[in-house]
Coordinates of C-alpha atoms in Angstrom, one line a residue:
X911 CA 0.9 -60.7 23.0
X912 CA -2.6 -60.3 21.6
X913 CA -5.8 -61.6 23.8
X914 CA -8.8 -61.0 22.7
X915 CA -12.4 -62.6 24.4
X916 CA -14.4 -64.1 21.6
X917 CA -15.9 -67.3 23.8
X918 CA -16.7 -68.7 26.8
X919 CA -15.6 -71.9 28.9
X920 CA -18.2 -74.8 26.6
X921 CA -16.6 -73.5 23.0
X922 CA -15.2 -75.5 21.0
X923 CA -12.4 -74.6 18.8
X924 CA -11.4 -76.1 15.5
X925 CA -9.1 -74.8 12.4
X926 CA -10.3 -76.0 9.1
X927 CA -8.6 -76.8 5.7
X928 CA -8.6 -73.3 4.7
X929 CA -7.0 -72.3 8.1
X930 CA -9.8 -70.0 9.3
X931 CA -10.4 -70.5 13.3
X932 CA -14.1 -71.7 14.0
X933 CA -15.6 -71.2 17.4
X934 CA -18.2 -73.6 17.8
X935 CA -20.9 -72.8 20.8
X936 CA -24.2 -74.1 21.7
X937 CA -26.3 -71.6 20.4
X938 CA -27.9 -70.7 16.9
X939 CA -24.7 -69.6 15.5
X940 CA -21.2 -70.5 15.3
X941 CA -18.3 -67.8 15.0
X942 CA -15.6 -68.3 11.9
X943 CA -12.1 -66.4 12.5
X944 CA -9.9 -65.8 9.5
X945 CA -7.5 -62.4 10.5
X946 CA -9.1 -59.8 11.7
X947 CA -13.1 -60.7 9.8
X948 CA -15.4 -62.6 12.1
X949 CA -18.1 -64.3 10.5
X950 CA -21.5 -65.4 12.4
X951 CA -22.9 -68.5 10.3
X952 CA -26.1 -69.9 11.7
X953 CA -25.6 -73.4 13.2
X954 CA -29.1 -75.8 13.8
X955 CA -29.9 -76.0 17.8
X956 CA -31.3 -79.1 17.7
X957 CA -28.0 -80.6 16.5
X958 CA -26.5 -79.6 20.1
X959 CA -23.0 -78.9 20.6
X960 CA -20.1 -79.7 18.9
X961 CA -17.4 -82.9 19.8
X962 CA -15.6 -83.3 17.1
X963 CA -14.8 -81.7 13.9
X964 CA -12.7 -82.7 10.4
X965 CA -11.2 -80.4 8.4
X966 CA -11.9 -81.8 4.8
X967 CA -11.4 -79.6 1.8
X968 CA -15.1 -79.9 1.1
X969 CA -15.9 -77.6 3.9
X970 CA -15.7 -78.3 7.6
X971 CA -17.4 -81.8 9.2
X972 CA -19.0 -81.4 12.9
X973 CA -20.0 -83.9 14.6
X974 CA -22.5 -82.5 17.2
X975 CA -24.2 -84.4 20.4
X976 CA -27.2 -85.4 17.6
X977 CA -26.3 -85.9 13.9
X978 CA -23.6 -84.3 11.6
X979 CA -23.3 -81.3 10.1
X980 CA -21.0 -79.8 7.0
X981 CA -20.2 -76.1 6.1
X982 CA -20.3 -76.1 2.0
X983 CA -18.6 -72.3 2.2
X984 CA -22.2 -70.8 2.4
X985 CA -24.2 -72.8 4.9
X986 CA -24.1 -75.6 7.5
X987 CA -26.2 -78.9 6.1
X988 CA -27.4 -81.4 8.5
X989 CA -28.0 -85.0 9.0
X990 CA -30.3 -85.1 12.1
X991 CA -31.2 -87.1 14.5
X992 CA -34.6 -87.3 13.1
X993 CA -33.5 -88.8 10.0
X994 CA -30.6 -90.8 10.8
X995 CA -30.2 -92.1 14.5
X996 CA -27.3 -94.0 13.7
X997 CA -25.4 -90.2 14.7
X998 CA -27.2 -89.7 17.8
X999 CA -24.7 -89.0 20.1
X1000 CA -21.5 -89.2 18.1
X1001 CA -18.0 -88.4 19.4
X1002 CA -15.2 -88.6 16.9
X1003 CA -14.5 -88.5 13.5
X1004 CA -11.8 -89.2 10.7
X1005 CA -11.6 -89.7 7.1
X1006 CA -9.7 -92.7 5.8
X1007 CA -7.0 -92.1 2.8
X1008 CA -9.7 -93.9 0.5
X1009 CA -12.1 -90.8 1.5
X1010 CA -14.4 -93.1 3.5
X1011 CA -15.4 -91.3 6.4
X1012 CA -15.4 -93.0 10.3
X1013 CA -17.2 -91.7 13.1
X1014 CA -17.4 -93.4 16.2
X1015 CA -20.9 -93.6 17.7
X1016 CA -23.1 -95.0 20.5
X1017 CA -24.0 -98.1 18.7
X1018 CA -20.5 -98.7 17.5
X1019 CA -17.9 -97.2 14.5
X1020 CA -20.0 -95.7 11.5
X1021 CA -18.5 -96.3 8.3
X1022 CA -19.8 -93.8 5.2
X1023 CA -18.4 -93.2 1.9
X1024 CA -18.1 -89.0 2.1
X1025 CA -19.5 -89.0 -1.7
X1026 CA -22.7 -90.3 -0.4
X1027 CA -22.6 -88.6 3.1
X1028 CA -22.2 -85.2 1.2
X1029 CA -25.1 -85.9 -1.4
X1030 CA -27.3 -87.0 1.7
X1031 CA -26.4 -83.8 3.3
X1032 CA -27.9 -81.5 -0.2
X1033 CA -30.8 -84.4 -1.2
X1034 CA -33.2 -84.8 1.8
X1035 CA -34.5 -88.3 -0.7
X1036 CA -31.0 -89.8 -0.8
X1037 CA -30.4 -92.4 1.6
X1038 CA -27.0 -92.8 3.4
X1039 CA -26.0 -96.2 3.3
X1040 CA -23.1 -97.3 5.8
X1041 CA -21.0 -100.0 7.6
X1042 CA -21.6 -100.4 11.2
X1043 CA -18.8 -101.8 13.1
X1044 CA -20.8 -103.0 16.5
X1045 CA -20.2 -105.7 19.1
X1046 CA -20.2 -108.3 16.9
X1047 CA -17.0 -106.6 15.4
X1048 CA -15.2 -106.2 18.4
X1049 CA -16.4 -102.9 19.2
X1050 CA -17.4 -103.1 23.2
X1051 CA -16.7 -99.8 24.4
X1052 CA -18.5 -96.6 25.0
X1053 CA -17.7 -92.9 23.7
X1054 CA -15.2 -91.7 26.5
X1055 CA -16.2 -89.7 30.0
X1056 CA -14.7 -86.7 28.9
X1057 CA -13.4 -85.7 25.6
X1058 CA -11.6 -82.1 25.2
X1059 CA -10.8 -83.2 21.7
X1060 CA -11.6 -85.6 18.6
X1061 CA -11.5 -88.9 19.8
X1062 CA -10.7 -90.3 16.5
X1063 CA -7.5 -90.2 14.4
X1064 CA -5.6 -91.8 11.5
X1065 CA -1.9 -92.7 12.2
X1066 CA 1.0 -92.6 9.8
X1067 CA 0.3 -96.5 9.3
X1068 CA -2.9 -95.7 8.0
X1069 CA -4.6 -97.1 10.6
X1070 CA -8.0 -95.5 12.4
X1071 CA -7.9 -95.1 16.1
X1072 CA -11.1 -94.4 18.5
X1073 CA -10.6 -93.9 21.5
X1074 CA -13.5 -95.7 24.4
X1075 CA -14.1 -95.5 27.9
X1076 CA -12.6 -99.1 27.8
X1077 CA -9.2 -99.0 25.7
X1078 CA -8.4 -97.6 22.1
X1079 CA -9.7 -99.5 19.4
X1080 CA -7.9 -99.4 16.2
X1081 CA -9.1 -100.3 12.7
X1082 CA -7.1 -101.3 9.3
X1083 CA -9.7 -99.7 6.9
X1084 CA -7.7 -101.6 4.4
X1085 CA -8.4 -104.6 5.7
X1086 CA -12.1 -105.6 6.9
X1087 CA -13.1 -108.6 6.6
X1088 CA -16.4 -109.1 5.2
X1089 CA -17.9 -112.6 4.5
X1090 CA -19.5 -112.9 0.6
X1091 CA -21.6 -116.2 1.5
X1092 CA -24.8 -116.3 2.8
X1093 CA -25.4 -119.0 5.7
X1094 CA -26.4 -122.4 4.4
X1095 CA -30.1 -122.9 5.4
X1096 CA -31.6 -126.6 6.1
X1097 CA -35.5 -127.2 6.2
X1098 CA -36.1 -130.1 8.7
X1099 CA -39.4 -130.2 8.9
X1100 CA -42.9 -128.7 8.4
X1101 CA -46.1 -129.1 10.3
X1102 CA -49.2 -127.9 9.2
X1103 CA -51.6 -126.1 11.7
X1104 CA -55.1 -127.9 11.2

């Protein structure tokens, strides 16, 4: 048996869909491992340090304590805080078999198509639209005390769990219901000032 030092105690380790080893540290750099070739890739301080990661074929997902970031195979991009709040604080992640992407937050679940999450990540003019799934949705619980992993997965049913300081929620992607119809409105009166 092998041991070798590369980190300390507040790393955070994650393998991506290539299968190289990424050591992810507060700092302004994270370490990726494939065999013996260690590769320092610069990682954005402000974002903080990592909680959760995806390994997507597109390149490797954080999810730090403010935004998301995603390594394209030359560079980590970035969504800050700054630009979109929604991520502030974020604590797991998973993508959905229709490629929508699900990262649980402090305002609730954070549904984004990845299409539009990656051209948001190269366009600094594209918006990110998404689906917020808050309180209203059934969503009442906070990220949890102390997470030594994702706290997001998708099971072999297909559907999404996140796991809270209050239970596990668990979402059927497949199956949201959304309602089409706006509420009827009714004027019942009108008074003029004067």
């Amino acid at each position: 048996v092998r041991i070798t030092p590369h980190s300390k105690t507040d790393d955070w380790v994650a393998i991506d869909h290539a299968g190289a080893v990424w050591l992810l540290r507060p700092g302004p750099s994270v370490l990726r491992i494939v065999g013996d070739e260690q590769t320092e890739i610069p990682f954005d301080v402000e974002l903080g340090g990592a909680r959760a990661t995806l390994a997507d074929p597109e390149g490797l997902i954080v999810v730090p304590d403010r935004g998301v970031a995603h390594f394209d195979g030359i560079a980590f991009r970035s969504l800050s805080r700054s630009r979109t709040r929604i991520f502030d604080l974020s604590f797991g992640i998973v993508k959905a078999p229709d490629e929508s992407i699900w990262i649980g937050t402090l305002a609730g679940i954070v549904r984004v198509q990845k299409d539009a999450f990656l051209k948001a990540l190269t366009n600094a003019e594209a918006s990110l639209d998404f689906q917020l799934l808050d309180v209203d949705d059934g969503f009442t619980g906070l990220p949890p005390a102390d997470v030594l992993n994702n706290s997001a997965v998708l099971g072999p049913d297909g559907l999404i769990w996140h796991l809270m300081n209050s239970g596990v929620a668990t979402i059927d992607p497949d199956n949201l219901y959304r309602n089409a119809e706006s509420p009827p409105v009714a004027i019942t009166s009108v008074v003029e000032k004067g």
